[in-house]
Coordinates of C-alpha atoms in Angstrom, one line a residue:
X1 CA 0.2 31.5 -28.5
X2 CA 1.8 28.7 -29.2
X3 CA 4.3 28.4 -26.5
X4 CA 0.6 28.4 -24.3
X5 CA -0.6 26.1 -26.1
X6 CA 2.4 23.7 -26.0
X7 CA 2.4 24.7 -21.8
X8 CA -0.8 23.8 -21.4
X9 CA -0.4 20.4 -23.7
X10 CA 2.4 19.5 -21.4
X11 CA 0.4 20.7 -17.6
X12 CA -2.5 18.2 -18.6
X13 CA 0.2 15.3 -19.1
X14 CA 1.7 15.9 -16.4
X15 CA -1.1 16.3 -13.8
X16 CA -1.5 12.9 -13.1
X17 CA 2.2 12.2 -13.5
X18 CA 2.4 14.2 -10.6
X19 CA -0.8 12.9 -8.5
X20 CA 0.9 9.7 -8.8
X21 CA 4.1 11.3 -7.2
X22 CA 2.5 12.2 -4.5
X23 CA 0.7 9.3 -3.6
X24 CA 3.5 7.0 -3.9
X25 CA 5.6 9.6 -2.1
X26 CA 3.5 9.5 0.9
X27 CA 4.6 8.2 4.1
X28 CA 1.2 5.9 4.4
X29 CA 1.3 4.5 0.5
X30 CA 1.7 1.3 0.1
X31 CA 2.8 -1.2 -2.8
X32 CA -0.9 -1.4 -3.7
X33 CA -0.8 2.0 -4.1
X34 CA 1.6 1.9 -6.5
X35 CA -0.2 -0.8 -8.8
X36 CA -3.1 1.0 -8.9
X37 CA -1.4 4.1 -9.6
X38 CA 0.1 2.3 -12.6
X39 CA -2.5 0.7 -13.4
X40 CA -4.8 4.1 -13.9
X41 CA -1.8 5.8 -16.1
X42 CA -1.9 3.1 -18.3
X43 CA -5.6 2.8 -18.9
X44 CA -5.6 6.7 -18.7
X45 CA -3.1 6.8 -22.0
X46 CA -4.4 3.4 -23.9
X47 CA -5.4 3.7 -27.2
X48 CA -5.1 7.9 -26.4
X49 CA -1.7 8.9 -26.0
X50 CA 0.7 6.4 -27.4
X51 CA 3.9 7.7 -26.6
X52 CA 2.8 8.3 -23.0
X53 CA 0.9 5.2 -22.7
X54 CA 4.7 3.3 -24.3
X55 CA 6.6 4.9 -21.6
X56 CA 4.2 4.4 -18.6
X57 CA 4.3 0.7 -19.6
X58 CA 8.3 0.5 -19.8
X59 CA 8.3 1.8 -16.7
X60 CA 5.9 -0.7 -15.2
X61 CA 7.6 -3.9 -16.4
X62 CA 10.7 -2.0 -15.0
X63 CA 9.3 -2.0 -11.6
X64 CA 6.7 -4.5 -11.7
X65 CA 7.1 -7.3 -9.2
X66 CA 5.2 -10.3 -7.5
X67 CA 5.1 -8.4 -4.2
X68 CA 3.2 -5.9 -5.9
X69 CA 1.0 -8.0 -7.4
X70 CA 0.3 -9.9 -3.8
X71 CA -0.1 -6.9 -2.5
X72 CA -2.7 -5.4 -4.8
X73 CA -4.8 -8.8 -4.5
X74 CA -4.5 -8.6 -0.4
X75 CA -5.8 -5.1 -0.6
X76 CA -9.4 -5.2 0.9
X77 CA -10.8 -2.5 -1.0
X78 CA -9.9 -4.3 -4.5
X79 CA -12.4 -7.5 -3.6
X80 CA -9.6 -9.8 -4.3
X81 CA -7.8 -8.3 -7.2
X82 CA -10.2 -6.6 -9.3
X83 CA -8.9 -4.6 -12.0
X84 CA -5.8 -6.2 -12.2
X85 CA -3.8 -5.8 -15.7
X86 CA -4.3 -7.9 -18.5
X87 CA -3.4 -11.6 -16.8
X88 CA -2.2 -10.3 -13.5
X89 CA -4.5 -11.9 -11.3
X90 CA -4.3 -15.6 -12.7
X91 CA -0.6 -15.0 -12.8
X92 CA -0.5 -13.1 -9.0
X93 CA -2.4 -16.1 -6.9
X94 CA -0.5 -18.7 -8.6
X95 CA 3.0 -17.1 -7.9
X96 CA 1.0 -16.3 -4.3
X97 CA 0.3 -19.9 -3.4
X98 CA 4.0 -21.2 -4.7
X99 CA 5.8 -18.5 -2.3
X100 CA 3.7 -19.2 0.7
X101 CA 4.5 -23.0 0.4
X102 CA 8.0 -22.2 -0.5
X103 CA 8.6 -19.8 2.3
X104 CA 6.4 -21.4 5.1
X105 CA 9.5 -21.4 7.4
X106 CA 10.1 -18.0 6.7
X107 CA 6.5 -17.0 7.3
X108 CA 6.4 -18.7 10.6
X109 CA 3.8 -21.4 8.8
X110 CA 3.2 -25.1 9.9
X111 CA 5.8 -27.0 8.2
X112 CA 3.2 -29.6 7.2
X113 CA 0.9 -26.9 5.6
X114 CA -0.6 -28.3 2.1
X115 CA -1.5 -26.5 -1.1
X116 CA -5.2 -27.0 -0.6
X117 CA -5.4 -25.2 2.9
X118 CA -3.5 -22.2 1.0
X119 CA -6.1 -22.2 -1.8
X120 CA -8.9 -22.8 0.8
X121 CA -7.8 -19.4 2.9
X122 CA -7.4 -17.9 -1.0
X123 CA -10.7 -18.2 -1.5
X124 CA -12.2 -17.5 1.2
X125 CA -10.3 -14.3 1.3
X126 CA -11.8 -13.4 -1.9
X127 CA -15.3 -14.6 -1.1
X128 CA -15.3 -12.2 2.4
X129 CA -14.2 -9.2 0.3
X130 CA -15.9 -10.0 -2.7
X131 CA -19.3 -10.7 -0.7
X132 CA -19.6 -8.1 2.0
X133 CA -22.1 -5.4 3.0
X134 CA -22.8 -3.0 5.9
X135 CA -20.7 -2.1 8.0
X136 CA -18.0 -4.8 7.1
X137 CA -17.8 -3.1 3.5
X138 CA -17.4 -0.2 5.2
X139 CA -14.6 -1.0 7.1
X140 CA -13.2 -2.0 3.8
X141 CA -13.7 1.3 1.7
X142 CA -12.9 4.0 4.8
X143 CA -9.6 1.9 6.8
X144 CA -6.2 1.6 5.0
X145 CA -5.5 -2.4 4.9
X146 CA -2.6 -2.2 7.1
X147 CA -5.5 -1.6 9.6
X148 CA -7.9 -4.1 8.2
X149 CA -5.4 -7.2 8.3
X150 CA -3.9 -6.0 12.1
X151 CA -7.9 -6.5 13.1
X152 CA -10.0 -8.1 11.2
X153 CA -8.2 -10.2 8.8
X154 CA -5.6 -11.5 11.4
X155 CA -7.9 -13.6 12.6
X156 CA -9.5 -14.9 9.4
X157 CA -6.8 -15.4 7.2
X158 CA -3.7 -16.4 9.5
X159 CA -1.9 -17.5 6.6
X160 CA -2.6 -14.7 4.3
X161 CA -1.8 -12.4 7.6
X162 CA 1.7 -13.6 7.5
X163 CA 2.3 -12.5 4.0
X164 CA 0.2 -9.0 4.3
X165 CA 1.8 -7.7 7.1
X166 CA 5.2 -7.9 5.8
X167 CA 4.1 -6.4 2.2
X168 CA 2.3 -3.3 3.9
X169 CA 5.2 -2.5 5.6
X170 CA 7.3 -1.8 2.4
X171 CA 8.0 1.3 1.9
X172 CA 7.6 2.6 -1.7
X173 CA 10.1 5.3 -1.7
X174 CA 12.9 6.4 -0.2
X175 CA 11.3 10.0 0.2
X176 CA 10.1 9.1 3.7
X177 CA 14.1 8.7 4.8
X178 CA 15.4 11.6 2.7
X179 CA 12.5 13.5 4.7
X180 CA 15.1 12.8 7.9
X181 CA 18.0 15.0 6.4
X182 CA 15.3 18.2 6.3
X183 CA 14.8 17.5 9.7
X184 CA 18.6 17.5 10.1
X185 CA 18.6 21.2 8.7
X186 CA 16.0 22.3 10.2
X187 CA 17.5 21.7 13.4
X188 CA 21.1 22.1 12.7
X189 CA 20.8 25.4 11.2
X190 CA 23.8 28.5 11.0
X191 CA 21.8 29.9 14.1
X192 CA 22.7 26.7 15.9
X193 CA 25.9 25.0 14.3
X194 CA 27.5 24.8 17.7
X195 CA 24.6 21.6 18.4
X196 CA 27.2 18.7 18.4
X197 CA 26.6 15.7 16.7
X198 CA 25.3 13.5 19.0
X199 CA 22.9 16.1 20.5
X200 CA 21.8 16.6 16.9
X201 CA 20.7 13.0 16.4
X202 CA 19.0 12.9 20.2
X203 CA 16.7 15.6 18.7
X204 CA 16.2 14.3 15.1
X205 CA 15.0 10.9 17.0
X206 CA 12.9 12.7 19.2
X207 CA 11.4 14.7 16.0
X208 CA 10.8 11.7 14.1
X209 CA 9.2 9.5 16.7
X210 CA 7.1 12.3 18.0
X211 CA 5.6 12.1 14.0
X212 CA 5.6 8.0 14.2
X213 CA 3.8 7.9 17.5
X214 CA 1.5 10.1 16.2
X215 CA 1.0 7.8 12.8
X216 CA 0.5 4.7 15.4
X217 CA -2.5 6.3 17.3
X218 CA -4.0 7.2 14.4
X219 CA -3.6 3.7 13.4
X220 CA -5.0 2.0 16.5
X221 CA -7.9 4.6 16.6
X222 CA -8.9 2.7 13.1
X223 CA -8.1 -0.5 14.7
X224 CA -10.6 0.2 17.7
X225 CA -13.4 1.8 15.7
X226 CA -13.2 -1.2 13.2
X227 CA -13.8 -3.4 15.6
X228 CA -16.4 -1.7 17.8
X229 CA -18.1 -1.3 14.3
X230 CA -17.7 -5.1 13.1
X231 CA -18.7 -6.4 16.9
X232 CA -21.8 -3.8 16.8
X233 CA -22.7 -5.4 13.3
X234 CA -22.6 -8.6 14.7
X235 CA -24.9 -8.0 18.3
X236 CA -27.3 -6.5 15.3
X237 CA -26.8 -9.6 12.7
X238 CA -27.0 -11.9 16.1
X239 CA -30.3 -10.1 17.6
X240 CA -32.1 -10.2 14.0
X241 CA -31.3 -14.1 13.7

């Protein structure tokens, strides 16, 4: 009875131990993923579970960064930060200003760009995804941001767009890559050990891409039903005026 007990003690600390795996795991997750991930363990376990709560919050100053931080704030679907952890968000748009205007060369920015046009586009950003309904709030909720900032927020936000689309493309783990040595077995198996290596790799490429082009048309069938969807909401917004 009590080794049930104990089991069962342990399978309910682990579940989302192991949602959180998963997620981050993912080939699509993101570094905003992994904030909010944190971020719902350690509300989850405060002022309930101390010694999980203590070692969910090691591990997130271990791995805590500004990227994730600008990350979480350029997610859409967190209306400019919401939710952040205890001073994160003063902390995260202060850091985010400083790095654009540090790294405007890097970013492909006007060299002459000034602090106020950074905190202008800052909060506007905020005030579009703060302040939105129909089907731009929509858009928001059902697309993954990679998607939102290749179409909509391109165009908006140039500045912020130079920043977002190199955080979203951060992977979060390296399960994605390891991924490529099961592919390696499951081609190169005892059946077939006589493949030679360079055959091997021809097929391992062709597996993989055949999986990426497949990721990319999903991604540019959210791109083109976004914007049929925002253009649609704007003929109706346009008539009504």
């Amino acid at each position: 009875d009590n080794f049930w007990a104990s089991a069962m003690i342990a399978e309910q600390k682990l579940a989302p131990i192991t949602e959180v795996i998963g997620i981050v795991e993912s080939n699509s997750a993101s570094l905003a993923e992994v904030y909010k991930c944190f971020v719902k363990l350690l509300n989850l376990w405060k002022d309930v579970d101390e010694e999980c709560y203590e070692l969910a919050f090691s591990r997130w100053q271990f791995i805590h960064t500004e990227s994730m931080g600008f990350a979480y704030f350029l997610e859409p679907n967190t209306c400019g930060g919401m939710n952040m952890y205890g001073n994160d968000k003063d902390d995260t748009l202060h850091q985010l200003k400083l790095y654009i205007l540090n790294h405007n060369e890097v970013l492909s920015l006007d060299a002459n760009l000034d602090a106020e046009a950074v905190v202008s586009e800052i909060s506007s950003f905020i005030d579009c995804v703060v302040n939105v309904t129909g089907v731009a709030k929509e858009n928001i909720i059902n697309y993954p941001g990679k998607v939102w900032w290749n179409t909509i927020g391109k165009e908006k936000f140039p500045i912020l767009f130079k920043v977002a689309s190199r955080l979203f493309a951060i992977p979060t783990s390296s399960a994605a890559s390891e991924r490529i040595w099961s592919v390696y077995d499951f081609i190169h198996t005892k059946r077939r050990n006589r493949l030679n290596t360079d055959k091997v790799d021809k097929l391992v490429s062709l597996y993989a891409n055949a999986s990426i082009e497949a990721l990319l048309k999903k991604e540019a069938d959210f791109a083109r039903i976004m914007m049929e969807e925002s253009l649609s909401d704007s003929d109706e917004s346009s008539s009504r005026g």
